[in-house]
Amino acid sequence: MLRTGKGESHAKVILFGEHAVVHGEPAIALPLEALPIHASATPIDGDLMLTSSLYSGPLDLAPAFLESPRAVVMASLEAFDLPPHGIALRIDGDIPPARGLGSSAAVAGALVRALADLAGRDLTQEEYLDLVAVGERVAHGTPSGLDAEATSADEPVWFEAGVARVLASKLSAILVVADSGMQGRTRAAVSSVAAYLERHPVRGAAMVAGLGALAHGGALDLAADRPIRLGEKMTSAQGILRELGVSSPEIDTLIAAAMSAGALGAKLTGGGQGGCIIALTPDVPSAQAVELALREAGAVATWRHRIGPETASEKA
Ligand code: MEV
């Protein structure tokens, strides 16, 4: 164990199917490679140490909000026959935590890869997903596995019944991602959807199925490069998510601002009840106008993600 192990992953957005995916419907997610996470694992004399923007010190003494990466590290050490000491872990990246961009899965994924690299192990996708899931269970309770797949993918992902595949897309458009600045609460949001389904079983089931149908239709729009129809479906999905109780006043304000500025459609992304929104725009000038409107409406950060041949993302 002489060299540093390295691993990386990135943020994601969910285009369709958040929450519904927990109840068996399909979902579509896009990798956000402009927001990467890098992790390293270096042999040292001493304890298991962590350096990150949120905490630096012995991993054992990390604050409770880092329980998810800590659990992933401990499970990975065991899986890779590494000792639970003598390793300095480092995490670098700018994915805002708890904003629906998959930061917990991305951090977990980068750590798993760094430790596998340190141990000289080739990881199968199944081993990778199992280890990331250890942290996702701590962070979210009953994760669908979508975030773990999307934060390690480099193409749009279709996720159904626990299985991910690359989704063919010919869409040429720009997605604007805006951070409301409010922490999302995925675990609470997942519980509030479950509570809605219990209170309104018939209507709730129809709404969840409606989100699934929008994912199916959205996949066709991606394949046929139909941004206007895709945008309409995003706005419809937002209506259902709002009724399910996973929007928030801040999210609603940002969505109204994006739509008034000419977005083709807008919705929350990820767990909701805070976090980020995504707005679809046809080209760079429209994306700029929507970004400006979002910032004026209170967004604390915006990112531009080109959906198209080069799938490059730009931070504003
Ligand atoms: C969180 O990014 C997406 C949810 O559907 C939860 C999950 O899929 O595990 C809300």
Short mmCIF file of C-alpha atoms and ligand atoms in Angstrom, two decimals:
data_model
loop_
_atom_site.label_atom_id
_atom_site.label_comp_id
_atom_site.label_asym_id
_atom_site.label_seq_id
_atom_site.Cartn_x
_atom_site.Cartn_y
_atom_site.Cartn_z
CA MET A 1 0.00 0.00 0.00
CA LEU A 2 2.33 2.73 -1.17
CA ARG A 3 0.51 4.85 -3.65
CA THR A 4 -2.48 7.16 -3.47
CA GLY A 5 -5.79 5.72 -4.68
CA LYS A 6 -8.00 8.05 -6.69
CA GLY A 7 -11.69 8.09 -7.50
CA GLU A 8 -14.22 10.44 -9.02
CA SER A 9 -17.90 10.85 -9.74
CA HIS A 10 -20.20 13.81 -10.39
CA ALA A 11 -23.54 15.43 -9.68
CA LYS A 12 -26.77 14.46 -11.43
CA VAL A 13 -30.18 15.89 -12.15
CA ILE A 14 -33.39 13.93 -12.37
CA LEU A 15 -35.39 14.92 -15.44
CA PHE A 16 -38.40 12.73 -14.65
CA GLY A 17 -39.43 10.24 -12.03
CA GLU A 18 -38.10 11.39 -8.65
CA HIS A 19 -40.26 9.92 -5.90
CA ALA A 20 -42.29 7.87 -8.39
CA VAL A 21 -39.16 5.73 -8.86
CA VAL A 22 -39.33 4.75 -5.18
CA HIS A 23 -42.79 3.32 -5.98
CA GLY A 24 -41.75 1.30 -9.02
CA GLU A 25 -42.08 3.85 -11.84
CA PRO A 26 -39.23 4.60 -14.26
CA ALA A 27 -37.02 7.68 -14.05
CA ILE A 28 -34.65 9.62 -16.30
CA ALA A 29 -31.48 11.20 -14.91
CA LEU A 30 -28.71 13.18 -16.54
CA PRO A 31 -25.08 13.28 -15.39
CA LEU A 32 -23.82 16.77 -14.49
CA GLU A 33 -20.16 16.35 -15.24
CA ALA A 34 -19.46 20.05 -14.64
CA LEU A 35 -19.88 19.35 -10.95
CA PRO A 36 -17.32 16.60 -10.23
CA ILE A 37 -16.23 15.08 -6.94
CA HIS A 38 -12.65 13.84 -6.56
CA ALA A 39 -11.53 11.60 -3.71
CA SER A 40 -8.12 10.30 -2.79
CA ALA A 41 -6.89 7.71 -0.30
CA THR A 42 -3.24 7.94 0.75
CA PRO A 43 -1.39 5.55 3.08
CA ILE A 44 -0.14 7.36 6.23
CA ASP A 45 1.10 6.48 9.69
CA GLY A 46 -1.76 6.90 12.14
CA ASP A 47 -5.57 6.92 12.15
CA LEU A 48 -8.13 7.01 9.43
CA MET A 49 -8.25 10.71 8.59
CA LEU A 50 -10.62 12.78 6.46
CA THR A 51 -10.02 16.15 4.80
CA SER A 52 -13.06 17.83 3.22
CA SER A 53 -14.65 21.26 2.97
CA LEU A 54 -17.16 20.29 5.69
CA TYR A 55 -14.85 18.63 8.22
CA SER A 56 -11.19 17.69 8.58
CA GLY A 57 -9.93 15.32 11.28
CA PRO A 58 -10.14 11.69 12.37
CA LEU A 59 -13.01 9.94 10.57
CA ASP A 60 -14.13 8.45 13.89
CA LEU A 61 -14.82 11.93 15.25
CA ALA A 62 -16.63 13.22 12.15
CA PRO A 63 -19.93 15.01 12.86
CA ALA A 64 -23.22 13.14 12.52
CA PHE A 65 -24.02 14.66 9.12
CA LEU A 66 -21.02 12.77 7.73
CA GLU A 67 -22.37 9.41 8.92
CA SER A 68 -23.24 8.42 5.33
CA PRO A 69 -19.68 8.73 3.89
CA ARG A 70 -18.27 7.23 7.10
CA ALA A 71 -20.47 4.15 6.67
CA VAL A 72 -19.38 3.86 3.02
CA VAL A 73 -15.71 4.08 3.97
CA MET A 74 -16.04 1.41 6.69
CA ALA A 75 -17.92 -0.95 4.34
CA SER A 76 -15.37 -0.35 1.56
CA LEU A 77 -12.38 -1.01 3.85
CA GLU A 78 -13.92 -4.34 4.78
CA ALA A 79 -14.80 -5.20 1.18
CA PHE A 80 -11.30 -4.41 -0.05
CA ASP A 81 -9.42 -5.99 2.91
CA LEU A 82 -7.94 -2.64 3.89
CA PRO A 83 -7.13 -1.82 7.54
CA PRO A 84 -9.38 0.68 9.41
CA HIS A 85 -6.40 2.97 10.08
CA GLY A 86 -3.37 4.46 8.34
CA ILE A 87 -5.25 6.10 5.46
CA ALA A 88 -5.76 9.80 4.72
CA LEU A 89 -8.95 10.39 2.76
CA ARG A 90 -9.56 13.60 0.91
CA ILE A 91 -12.74 14.81 -0.82
CA ASP A 92 -12.74 17.78 -3.21
CA GLY A 93 -15.74 19.09 -5.08
CA ASP A 94 -18.36 21.79 -5.28
CA ILE A 95 -21.65 19.87 -5.36
CA PRO A 96 -23.83 21.73 -2.88
CA PRO A 97 -25.01 19.17 -0.31
CA ALA A 98 -28.71 18.38 0.19
CA ARG A 99 -29.86 20.19 -2.97
CA GLY A 100 -31.12 17.22 -4.99
CA LEU A 101 -27.95 17.02 -7.08
CA GLY A 102 -26.86 13.66 -5.71
CA SER A 103 -24.00 14.90 -3.52
CA SER A 104 -24.28 12.00 -1.04
CA ALA A 105 -24.12 9.34 -3.79
CA ALA A 106 -21.38 11.24 -5.62
CA VAL A 107 -19.19 11.55 -2.50
CA ALA A 108 -19.79 7.90 -1.68
CA GLY A 109 -18.96 6.85 -5.25
CA ALA A 110 -15.71 8.80 -5.35
CA LEU A 111 -14.64 7.34 -1.97
CA VAL A 112 -15.46 3.77 -3.02
CA ARG A 113 -13.41 4.18 -6.19
CA ALA A 114 -10.47 5.79 -4.37
CA LEU A 115 -10.34 2.95 -1.83
CA ALA A 116 -10.70 0.27 -4.53
CA ASP A 117 -7.85 1.96 -6.43
CA LEU A 118 -5.72 2.04 -3.27
CA ALA A 119 -6.35 -1.67 -2.79
CA GLY A 120 -5.60 -2.35 -6.46
CA ARG A 121 -9.10 -3.78 -6.98
CA ASP A 122 -11.15 -3.72 -10.17
CA LEU A 123 -14.70 -2.98 -9.11
CA THR A 124 -17.73 -4.45 -10.81
CA GLN A 125 -20.67 -2.05 -11.20
CA GLU A 126 -22.61 -4.30 -8.81
CA GLU A 127 -19.96 -4.06 -6.07
CA TYR A 128 -19.77 -0.31 -6.63
CA LEU A 129 -23.55 0.15 -6.34
CA ASP A 130 -23.77 -2.06 -3.24
CA LEU A 131 -21.15 0.03 -1.44
CA VAL A 132 -22.67 3.37 -2.46
CA ALA A 133 -26.05 2.03 -1.28
CA VAL A 134 -24.63 1.62 2.25
CA GLY A 135 -24.31 5.40 2.46
CA GLU A 136 -27.54 6.12 0.61
CA ARG A 137 -29.48 4.06 3.16
CA VAL A 138 -28.02 6.19 5.94
CA ALA A 139 -28.77 9.40 4.04
CA HIS A 140 -32.19 8.60 2.57
CA GLY A 141 -33.66 5.54 4.27
CA THR A 142 -35.03 3.66 1.24
CA PRO A 143 -33.03 4.79 -1.81
CA SER A 144 -34.14 3.57 -5.22
CA GLY A 145 -30.53 3.36 -6.42
CA LEU A 146 -31.12 6.01 -9.09
CA ASP A 147 -28.65 8.53 -7.61
CA ALA A 148 -25.89 5.91 -7.35
CA GLU A 149 -26.32 5.05 -11.03
CA ALA A 150 -26.69 8.62 -12.30
CA THR A 151 -23.69 10.00 -10.41
CA SER A 152 -21.46 7.36 -12.01
CA ALA A 153 -22.92 7.53 -15.54
CA ASP A 154 -21.63 9.58 -18.45
CA GLU A 155 -24.83 9.39 -20.55
CA PRO A 156 -28.51 10.00 -19.83
CA VAL A 157 -29.85 7.14 -17.73
CA TRP A 158 -33.17 5.31 -17.90
CA PHE A 159 -33.75 3.67 -14.53
CA GLU A 160 -36.50 1.14 -14.00
CA ALA A 161 -37.01 -1.70 -11.51
CA GLY A 162 -33.58 -1.08 -10.00
CA VAL A 163 -31.76 -1.37 -13.33
CA ALA A 164 -30.12 1.47 -15.28
CA ARG A 165 -29.45 1.63 -19.00
CA VAL A 166 -28.15 4.33 -21.31
CA LEU A 167 -30.98 6.35 -22.81
CA ALA A 168 -30.69 7.37 -26.45
CA SER A 169 -31.10 11.13 -26.85
CA LYS A 170 -30.94 13.42 -29.86
CA LEU A 171 -32.15 16.43 -27.93
CA SER A 172 -30.33 19.68 -28.46
CA ALA A 173 -31.18 22.08 -25.64
CA ILE A 174 -29.78 23.74 -22.55
CA LEU A 175 -30.86 22.86 -19.07
CA VAL A 176 -30.50 25.58 -16.47
CA VAL A 177 -30.05 24.28 -12.92
CA ALA A 178 -30.77 26.73 -10.11
CA ASP A 179 -30.14 26.32 -6.40
CA SER A 180 -32.86 27.74 -4.15
CA GLY A 181 -30.29 27.92 -1.35
CA MET A 182 -32.66 25.93 0.87
CA GLN A 183 -31.57 22.46 1.90
CA GLY A 184 -33.80 19.77 0.47
CA ARG A 185 -34.94 17.01 2.78
CA THR A 186 -35.03 13.84 0.73
CA ARG A 187 -35.81 11.52 3.61
CA ALA A 188 -38.68 13.74 4.83
CA ALA A 189 -39.94 14.24 1.28
CA VAL A 190 -39.95 10.48 0.59
CA SER A 191 -41.94 10.01 3.82
CA SER A 192 -44.42 12.73 2.91
CA VAL A 193 -45.10 11.06 -0.45
CA ALA A 194 -45.66 7.74 1.36
CA ALA A 195 -48.06 9.52 3.73
CA TYR A 196 -49.92 11.07 0.77
CA LEU A 197 -50.28 7.64 -0.84
CA GLU A 198 -51.71 6.27 2.38
CA ARG A 199 -54.20 9.13 2.78
CA HIS A 200 -55.25 9.14 -0.90
CA PRO A 201 -54.53 5.66 -2.22
CA VAL A 202 -56.45 5.96 -5.50
CA ARG A 203 -55.50 9.51 -6.38
CA GLY A 204 -51.94 8.97 -5.12
CA ALA A 205 -51.45 5.86 -7.26
CA ALA A 206 -52.78 7.72 -10.31
CA MET A 207 -50.35 10.58 -9.67
CA VAL A 208 -47.38 8.26 -9.31
CA ALA A 209 -48.43 6.45 -12.50
CA GLY A 210 -48.77 9.88 -14.16
CA LEU A 211 -45.16 10.66 -13.27
CA GLY A 212 -44.16 7.32 -14.78
CA ALA A 213 -46.09 8.10 -17.98
CA LEU A 214 -44.31 11.46 -18.22
CA ALA A 215 -40.96 9.65 -17.98
CA HIS A 216 -41.99 7.33 -20.83
CA GLY A 217 -43.15 10.29 -22.94
CA GLY A 218 -40.04 12.28 -22.02
CA ALA A 219 -37.82 9.46 -23.28
CA LEU A 220 -39.58 9.65 -26.66
CA ASP A 221 -39.12 13.44 -26.74
CA LEU A 222 -35.40 13.04 -26.00
CA ALA A 223 -35.04 10.46 -28.77
CA ALA A 224 -36.93 12.62 -31.29
CA ASP A 225 -35.41 16.00 -30.28
CA ARG A 226 -38.74 17.55 -29.20
CA PRO A 227 -37.75 20.20 -26.65
CA ILE A 228 -41.14 21.94 -26.57
CA ARG A 229 -43.01 18.76 -25.72
CA LEU A 230 -40.31 17.77 -23.25
CA GLY A 231 -40.63 21.13 -21.49
CA GLU A 232 -44.41 20.75 -21.25
CA LYS A 233 -43.96 17.35 -19.63
CA MET A 234 -41.48 18.78 -17.11
CA THR A 235 -44.05 21.41 -16.11
CA SER A 236 -46.74 18.72 -15.81
CA ALA A 237 -44.44 16.64 -13.61
CA GLN A 238 -43.90 19.68 -11.39
CA GLY A 239 -47.68 20.05 -10.96
CA ILE A 240 -47.93 16.46 -9.72
CA LEU A 241 -44.86 16.75 -7.48
CA ARG A 242 -46.31 19.93 -5.95
CA GLU A 243 -49.58 18.18 -5.20
CA LEU A 244 -47.66 15.27 -3.65
CA GLY A 245 -46.18 17.82 -1.24
CA VAL A 246 -42.56 17.83 -2.36
CA SER A 247 -42.30 21.35 -3.72
CA SER A 248 -41.71 24.43 -1.54
CA PRO A 249 -42.49 28.15 -1.79
CA GLU A 250 -38.90 28.87 -2.87
CA ILE A 251 -39.05 26.21 -5.58
CA ASP A 252 -42.43 27.53 -6.80
CA THR A 253 -41.01 31.07 -6.99
CA LEU A 254 -38.01 29.93 -9.05
CA ILE A 255 -40.20 27.91 -11.40
CA ALA A 256 -42.54 30.86 -11.99
CA ALA A 257 -39.51 33.09 -12.71
CA ALA A 258 -38.03 30.60 -15.19
CA MET A 259 -41.33 30.20 -17.02
CA SER A 260 -41.92 33.99 -17.21
CA ALA A 261 -38.41 34.35 -18.68
CA GLY A 262 -39.24 31.95 -21.50
CA ALA A 263 -38.27 28.48 -20.24
CA LEU A 264 -39.92 25.63 -22.17
CA GLY A 265 -40.64 23.88 -18.89
CA ALA A 266 -39.39 23.73 -15.32
CA LYS A 267 -39.58 21.46 -12.32
CA LEU A 268 -37.87 20.59 -9.08
CA THR A 269 -35.17 17.94 -9.31
CA GLY A 270 -34.32 15.26 -6.74
CA GLY A 271 -35.90 14.96 -3.33
CA GLY A 272 -37.48 18.41 -3.29
CA GLN A 273 -38.89 20.38 -0.32
CA GLY A 274 -35.99 22.73 -1.09
CA GLY A 275 -32.94 22.09 -3.23
CA CYS A 276 -32.70 22.81 -6.95
CA ILE A 277 -34.92 23.34 -9.95
CA ILE A 278 -34.22 22.60 -13.60
CA ALA A 279 -35.51 24.70 -16.49
CA LEU A 280 -35.32 23.69 -20.15
CA THR A 281 -34.30 26.32 -22.70
CA PRO A 282 -33.73 26.02 -26.45
CA ASP A 283 -30.47 27.96 -26.81
CA VAL A 284 -27.79 30.02 -25.07
CA PRO A 285 -29.57 33.42 -25.20
CA SER A 286 -32.73 31.89 -23.67
CA ALA A 287 -30.63 30.09 -21.06
CA GLN A 288 -28.95 33.39 -20.16
CA ALA A 289 -32.31 35.16 -19.82
CA VAL A 290 -33.66 32.36 -17.64
CA GLU A 291 -30.53 32.33 -15.47
CA LEU A 292 -30.79 36.07 -14.93
CA ALA A 293 -34.46 35.78 -13.96
CA LEU A 294 -33.66 32.91 -11.60
CA ARG A 295 -30.94 34.88 -9.87
CA GLU A 296 -33.24 37.89 -9.53
CA ALA A 297 -35.86 35.56 -8.03
CA GLY A 298 -33.43 34.40 -5.33
CA ALA A 299 -31.39 31.51 -6.80
CA VAL A 300 -28.04 31.42 -5.00
CA ALA A 301 -26.27 29.61 -7.86
CA THR A 302 -27.08 28.55 -11.41
CA TRP A 303 -25.40 26.11 -13.80
CA ARG A 304 -25.92 25.59 -17.49
CA HIS A 305 -25.90 22.06 -18.84
CA ARG A 306 -25.90 21.52 -22.58
CA ILE A 307 -27.95 18.50 -23.58
CA GLY A 308 -26.66 17.46 -26.95
CA PRO A 309 -23.76 15.88 -28.73
CA GLU A 310 -21.05 17.35 -26.51
CA THR A 311 -23.04 17.32 -23.20
CA ALA A 312 -20.74 19.96 -21.74
CA SER A 313 -21.86 21.80 -18.62
CA GLU A 314 -21.00 25.38 -17.79
CA LYS A 315 -21.00 27.02 -14.43
CA ALA A 316 -22.37 30.53 -14.61
C1 MEV B 1 -33.55 11.57 -4.84
O1 MEV B 1 -32.54 12.17 -5.67
C2 MEV B 1 -34.56 10.85 -5.68
C3 MEV B 1 -35.72 10.22 -4.93
O2 MEV B 1 -36.55 9.60 -5.92
C4 MEV B 1 -35.25 9.21 -3.92
C5 MEV B 1 -34.67 7.95 -4.56
O3 MEV B 1 -34.86 7.72 -5.74
O4 MEV B 1 -34.05 7.19 -3.80
C6 MEV B 1 -36.55 11.27 -4.21
#
